[in-house]
Amino acid sequence: MPGARKGGQMNISIWVSDELYSGIEEARTLLKAREKRQIDRSQFVRDALREKLKELGVTLPDDAILPPDRTGKGGRKKRDAEIESMPPEPARNIVKYSDHSDEDTMLVAEDPPRFSVPTAALAAAGTGIECFDDLPFDENDLTETDCSYPKARAVIIRGDSMEPDYPAGTRVIVTPGIGPDNGSLVVANLKKGGIVFKRLYLPKGAPLMDSCEDGPSQGDTTPIELRSLNPKYAPKRYTRRDFYWIYPARPAINPRGRT
């Protein structure tokens, strides 16, 4: 069955039509007996589908099976449009499986592909390292990630400044050569202060941030604020000239595949 994982576990979201529901013998038979009680037909058949999958050793989260569109305001086309609008980078590969007609369609959102990237411990990096590629990356210490960026690397963070979300020892993915967005997580190399893992904020209306790796430019005086998640650490302000580089960072495996 599409989306199968080790141990018979699956991590999928399923959009199903009434035709698929009617294919479940238990649901089709029992529905007739229960319709007079004015039960929630959609919920009932979804429960029946979940039980059938459970018999096959498939475990789904409570919100995985979504009801068909019965509003009459878009129907299948509206649902398909919503799926097509999903951004490509999260790699939630939408695969269409059809039996006899479009009415027999089941759509499955599969897990994104995984990659392995070299890892460096920031605690071992020391100071005086200007170039990101000069960090002590260990080709034998690989971090699994759903980030497909070719130059992505992993770093092991140190300290408690980003607790509770990112305690010391957490592995995050860095994408060198890309400018960070306002409000994004970053790994930054300060000319005075070494390499830090923080969240970056720019003033309202400030120009888009670049990676700072090309040295001073016109945006030198724009204040760049780095904040910790741990409230015991105050935000600190810098300008572009204070950095060797600033690169976006993200969890090794993003929730729901988001970048």
Tab-separated table of C-alpha atoms in Angstrom:
chain	number	residue	atom	x	y	z
A	1	MET	CA	0.000	0.000	0.000
A	2	PRO	CA	1.405	3.490	-0.838
A	3	GLY	CA	3.204	5.213	2.005
A	4	ALA	CA	4.126	2.051	3.945
A	5	ARG	CA	6.835	2.409	6.566
A	6	LYS	CA	8.865	0.101	8.849
A	7	GLY	CA	6.935	-1.944	11.372
A	8	GLY	CA	3.715	-1.639	9.377
A	9	GLN	CA	3.386	2.029	10.327
A	10	MET	CA	2.243	4.638	7.833
A	11	ASN	CA	2.259	8.417	7.917
A	12	ILE	CA	-0.237	9.565	5.312
A	13	SER	CA	-3.192	11.848	4.747
A	14	ILE	CA	-6.031	10.443	2.645
A	15	TRP	CA	-8.763	12.211	0.702
A	16	VAL	CA	-11.525	9.705	-0.047
A	17	SER	CA	-14.752	9.786	-2.053
A	18	ASP	CA	-18.102	8.168	-1.272
A	19	GLU	CA	-17.265	5.419	-3.774
A	20	LEU	CA	-14.231	4.406	-1.722
A	21	TYR	CA	-16.344	4.412	1.432
A	22	SER	CA	-18.928	2.134	-0.166
A	23	GLY	CA	-16.146	-0.311	-0.960
A	24	ILE	CA	-15.857	-1.087	2.739
A	25	GLU	CA	-18.330	-3.898	3.270
A	26	GLU	CA	-18.839	-3.163	6.957
A	27	ALA	CA	-19.622	0.493	6.327
A	28	ARG	CA	-21.996	-0.181	3.446
A	29	THR	CA	-23.985	-2.780	5.369
A	30	LEU	CA	-24.172	-1.046	8.717
A	31	LEU	CA	-24.974	2.344	7.246
A	32	LYS	CA	-28.373	1.160	6.068
A	33	ALA	CA	-29.197	-0.026	9.572
A	34	ARG	CA	-28.064	3.200	11.199
A	35	GLU	CA	-29.207	5.898	8.775
A	36	LYS	CA	-32.601	6.140	10.497
A	37	ARG	CA	-30.823	7.269	13.639
A	38	GLN	CA	-29.575	10.328	11.743
A	39	ILE	CA	-25.939	9.597	12.476
A	40	ASP	CA	-23.101	11.620	10.983
A	41	ARG	CA	-22.669	9.498	7.857
A	42	SER	CA	-19.329	11.026	6.956
A	43	GLN	CA	-17.856	10.433	10.408
A	44	PHE	CA	-19.241	6.907	10.552
A	45	VAL	CA	-17.694	5.760	7.281
A	46	ARG	CA	-14.408	7.436	8.122
A	47	ASP	CA	-14.364	5.459	11.368
A	48	ALA	CA	-15.085	2.299	9.408
A	49	LEU	CA	-12.229	3.056	7.021
A	50	ARG	CA	-9.888	3.649	9.929
A	51	GLU	CA	-10.874	0.301	11.469
A	52	LYS	CA	-10.313	-1.491	8.165
A	53	LEU	CA	-6.831	0.034	7.851
A	54	LYS	CA	-6.132	-0.881	11.466
A	55	GLU	CA	-6.823	-4.536	10.639
A	56	LEU	CA	-4.073	-4.260	8.029
A	57	GLY	CA	-1.626	-2.940	10.616
A	58	VAL	CA	-1.918	0.679	9.488
A	59	THR	CA	-2.054	3.391	12.161
A	60	LEU	CA	-3.320	6.865	11.261
A	61	PRO	CA	-3.535	10.090	13.291
A	62	ASP	CA	-7.053	11.197	14.220
A	63	ASP	CA	-7.174	13.939	11.581
A	64	ALA	CA	-5.605	11.954	8.734
A	65	ILE	CA	-8.815	10.871	6.997
A	66	LEU	CA	-10.591	13.891	5.599
A	67	PRO	CA	-14.271	13.972	4.561
A	68	PRO	CA	-15.293	14.575	0.937
A	69	ASP	CA	-16.497	18.030	-0.069
A	70	ARG	CA	-20.315	18.126	0.156
A	71	THR	CA	-20.743	21.902	0.042
A	72	GLY	CA	-21.495	22.009	-3.663
A	73	LYS	CA	-19.109	24.957	-3.871
A	74	GLY	CA	-16.190	23.563	-5.755
A	75	GLY	CA	-16.291	19.881	-4.897
A	76	ARG	CA	-13.449	17.786	-6.267
A	77	LYS	CA	-12.018	20.645	-8.347
A	78	LYS	CA	-11.749	22.805	-5.250
A	79	ARG	CA	-10.021	20.000	-3.340
A	80	ASP	CA	-7.580	19.306	-6.169
A	81	ALA	CA	-6.794	23.018	-6.455
A	82	GLU	CA	-5.953	23.150	-2.751
A	83	ILE	CA	-3.580	20.211	-3.141
A	84	GLU	CA	-1.935	21.732	-6.225
A	85	SER	CA	-1.352	24.980	-4.319
A	86	MET	CA	0.961	23.210	-1.843
A	87	PRO	CA	4.511	24.605	-2.247
A	88	PRO	CA	6.914	22.202	-3.991
A	89	GLU	CA	9.908	22.550	-1.629
A	90	PRO	CA	8.275	20.755	1.339
A	91	ALA	CA	8.315	17.690	-0.912
A	92	ARG	CA	4.887	16.475	0.186
A	93	ASN	CA	4.630	14.426	-2.980
A	94	ILE	CA	0.980	14.194	-3.934
A	95	VAL	CA	0.365	10.936	-5.762
A	96	LYS	CA	-2.909	10.168	-7.466
A	97	TYR	CA	-4.225	6.648	-7.480
A	98	SER	CA	-7.278	5.898	-9.667
A	99	ASP	CA	-9.194	2.660	-10.059
A	100	HIS	CA	-11.842	3.017	-12.787
A	101	SER	CA	-12.726	6.688	-12.860
A	102	ASP	CA	-11.988	10.003	-11.215
A	103	GLU	CA	-14.743	9.195	-8.730
A	104	ASP	CA	-12.675	6.277	-7.400
A	105	THR	CA	-9.691	8.449	-6.594
A	106	MET	CA	-7.604	8.322	-3.444
A	107	LEU	CA	-4.929	10.953	-2.918
A	108	VAL	CA	-1.989	10.219	-0.646
A	109	ALA	CA	0.491	12.749	0.735
A	110	GLU	CA	3.700	10.785	1.160
A	111	ASP	CA	6.605	11.580	3.463
A	112	PRO	CA	9.273	13.777	1.834
A	113	PRO	CA	12.533	12.121	0.749
A	114	ARG	CA	15.426	12.060	3.207
A	115	PHE	CA	19.043	13.109	2.704
A	116	SER	CA	22.216	12.703	4.782
A	117	VAL	CA	24.563	15.665	5.269
A	118	PRO	CA	27.920	16.104	7.081
A	119	THR	CA	27.801	17.544	10.599
A	120	ALA	CA	29.940	19.965	12.619
A	121	ALA	CA	29.762	20.661	16.357
A	122	LEU	CA	29.765	24.411	17.009
A	123	ALA	CA	31.429	23.784	20.370
A	124	ALA	CA	34.400	22.320	18.495
A	125	ALA	CA	34.544	25.094	15.913
A	126	GLY	CA	36.385	27.557	18.131
A	127	THR	CA	36.947	31.141	16.973
A	128	GLY	CA	38.726	32.670	14.021
A	129	ILE	CA	36.979	30.525	11.401
A	130	GLU	CA	35.763	32.937	8.739
A	131	CYS	CA	34.529	30.576	6.024
A	132	PHE	CA	31.561	28.282	6.635
A	133	ASP	CA	33.226	25.477	4.681
A	134	ASP	CA	36.163	25.582	7.118
A	135	LEU	CA	33.996	24.357	10.002
A	136	PRO	CA	35.050	20.887	11.225
A	137	PHE	CA	32.451	18.915	9.276
A	138	ASP	CA	32.658	15.179	9.868
A	139	GLU	CA	31.828	13.126	6.772
A	140	ASN	CA	31.345	10.116	9.053
A	141	ASP	CA	28.835	11.912	11.289
A	142	LEU	CA	25.811	12.319	9.050
A	143	THR	CA	22.523	14.014	9.930
A	144	GLU	CA	19.305	12.878	8.266
A	145	THR	CA	17.191	15.726	6.887
A	146	ASP	CA	14.327	16.439	4.501
A	147	CYS	CA	16.145	19.553	3.221
A	148	SER	CA	17.071	19.005	-0.442
A	149	TYR	CA	19.369	22.041	-0.784
A	150	PRO	CA	22.604	20.660	-2.347
A	151	LYS	CA	24.972	22.647	-0.105
A	152	ALA	CA	23.078	21.998	3.139
A	153	ARG	CA	25.130	21.061	6.185
A	154	ALA	CA	24.238	20.235	9.786
A	155	VAL	CA	25.579	21.840	12.940
A	156	ILE	CA	25.199	20.728	16.553
A	157	ILE	CA	24.281	23.746	18.642
A	158	ARG	CA	25.715	24.565	22.050
A	159	GLY	CA	24.485	26.452	25.099
A	160	ASP	CA	20.997	27.128	26.439
A	161	SER	CA	20.136	30.398	24.684
A	162	MET	CA	17.589	28.741	22.364
A	163	GLU	CA	15.912	26.567	24.985
A	164	PRO	CA	13.347	25.137	25.363
A	165	ASP	CA	12.847	24.533	21.623
A	166	TYR	CA	16.493	23.890	20.748
A	167	PRO	CA	18.509	22.568	23.717
A	168	ALA	CA	22.262	22.031	23.528
A	169	GLY	CA	23.078	19.093	21.286
A	170	THR	CA	20.227	19.741	18.842
A	171	ARG	CA	21.152	19.327	15.184
A	172	VAL	CA	19.956	22.024	12.801
A	173	ILE	CA	20.399	22.379	9.058
A	174	VAL	CA	22.230	25.390	7.598
A	175	THR	CA	21.830	26.480	3.958
A	176	PRO	CA	24.973	28.482	3.075
A	177	GLY	CA	24.927	31.121	0.359
A	178	ILE	CA	21.275	32.055	0.936
A	179	GLY	CA	20.079	35.242	2.613
A	180	PRO	CA	17.794	34.713	5.634
A	181	ASP	CA	14.222	35.988	5.870
A	182	ASN	CA	13.082	38.400	8.541
A	183	GLY	CA	12.135	36.360	11.611
A	184	SER	CA	13.945	33.219	10.499
A	185	LEU	CA	16.324	31.025	12.453
A	186	VAL	CA	19.958	31.670	11.529
A	187	VAL	CA	23.443	30.437	12.203
A	188	ALA	CA	25.662	33.525	12.097
A	189	ASN	CA	29.408	34.034	12.328
A	190	LEU	CA	30.192	37.239	14.216
A	191	LYS	CA	33.582	38.854	13.716
A	192	LYS	CA	33.630	39.413	17.467
A	193	GLY	CA	31.772	36.639	19.221
A	194	GLY	CA	32.108	33.553	17.083
A	195	ILE	CA	29.324	31.418	15.671
A	196	VAL	CA	25.828	31.704	17.168
A	197	PHE	CA	22.402	30.179	16.591
A	198	LYS	CA	19.610	32.764	16.951
A	199	ARG	CA	16.465	34.216	15.406
A	200	LEU	CA	16.980	37.241	13.151
A	201	TYR	CA	14.815	40.364	13.018
A	202	LEU	CA	15.059	43.435	10.779
A	203	PRO	CA	13.319	46.817	11.138
A	204	LYS	CA	10.040	47.346	9.300
A	205	GLY	CA	10.696	48.302	5.692
A	206	ALA	CA	14.337	47.196	5.781
A	207	PRO	CA	15.758	45.767	2.537
A	208	LEU	CA	15.947	42.025	2.092
A	209	MET	CA	18.820	40.423	3.923
A	210	ASP	CA	21.698	38.773	2.088
A	211	SER	CA	24.180	36.269	3.489
A	212	CYS	CA	26.790	38.972	4.332
A	213	GLU	CA	29.540	36.760	2.935
A	214	ASP	CA	30.645	39.314	0.322
A	215	GLY	CA	31.717	41.925	2.852
A	216	PRO	CA	30.375	45.454	3.531
A	217	SER	CA	27.844	46.976	1.139
A	218	GLN	CA	25.212	49.700	1.000
A	219	GLY	CA	23.128	48.006	3.685
A	220	ASP	CA	25.879	48.309	6.311
A	221	THR	CA	23.921	50.505	8.716
A	222	THR	CA	20.684	48.505	8.786
A	223	PRO	CA	20.209	47.236	12.359
A	224	ILE	CA	20.184	43.452	12.585
A	225	GLU	CA	18.716	42.076	15.794
A	226	LEU	CA	19.544	38.573	16.984
A	227	ARG	CA	17.215	37.152	19.612
A	228	SER	CA	17.410	34.106	21.842
A	229	LEU	CA	14.359	32.030	22.742
A	230	ASN	CA	15.527	31.754	26.343
A	231	PRO	CA	14.205	34.926	28.051
A	232	LYS	CA	17.260	35.249	30.280
A	233	TYR	CA	19.270	36.391	27.243
A	234	ALA	CA	18.607	39.918	25.972
A	235	PRO	CA	18.398	40.645	22.226
A	236	LYS	CA	21.569	42.046	20.662
A	237	ARG	CA	21.872	44.468	17.764
A	238	TYR	CA	24.451	44.456	15.026
A	239	THR	CA	24.983	45.765	11.511
A	240	ARG	CA	25.953	43.886	8.396
A	241	ARG	CA	29.636	44.704	8.827
A	242	ASP	CA	29.696	42.765	12.137
A	243	PHE	CA	29.317	39.391	10.384
A	244	TYR	CA	31.438	37.114	8.279
A	245	TRP	CA	28.186	35.472	7.186
A	246	ILE	CA	24.571	34.830	8.229
A	247	TYR	CA	22.794	31.770	6.844
A	248	PRO	CA	19.240	30.453	7.323
A	249	ALA	CA	18.831	27.512	9.688
A	250	ARG	CA	15.969	25.074	10.247
A	251	PRO	CA	15.174	21.824	12.067
A	252	ALA	CA	16.706	18.732	10.496
A	253	ILE	CA	13.203	17.386	9.868
A	254	ASN	CA	10.638	20.139	9.424
A	255	PRO	CA	7.142	19.651	10.841
A	256	ARG	CA	4.829	18.639	7.929
A	257	GLY	CA	7.755	19.149	5.592
A	258	ARG	CA	7.730	22.932	5.627
A	259	THR	CA	10.886	24.828	4.876
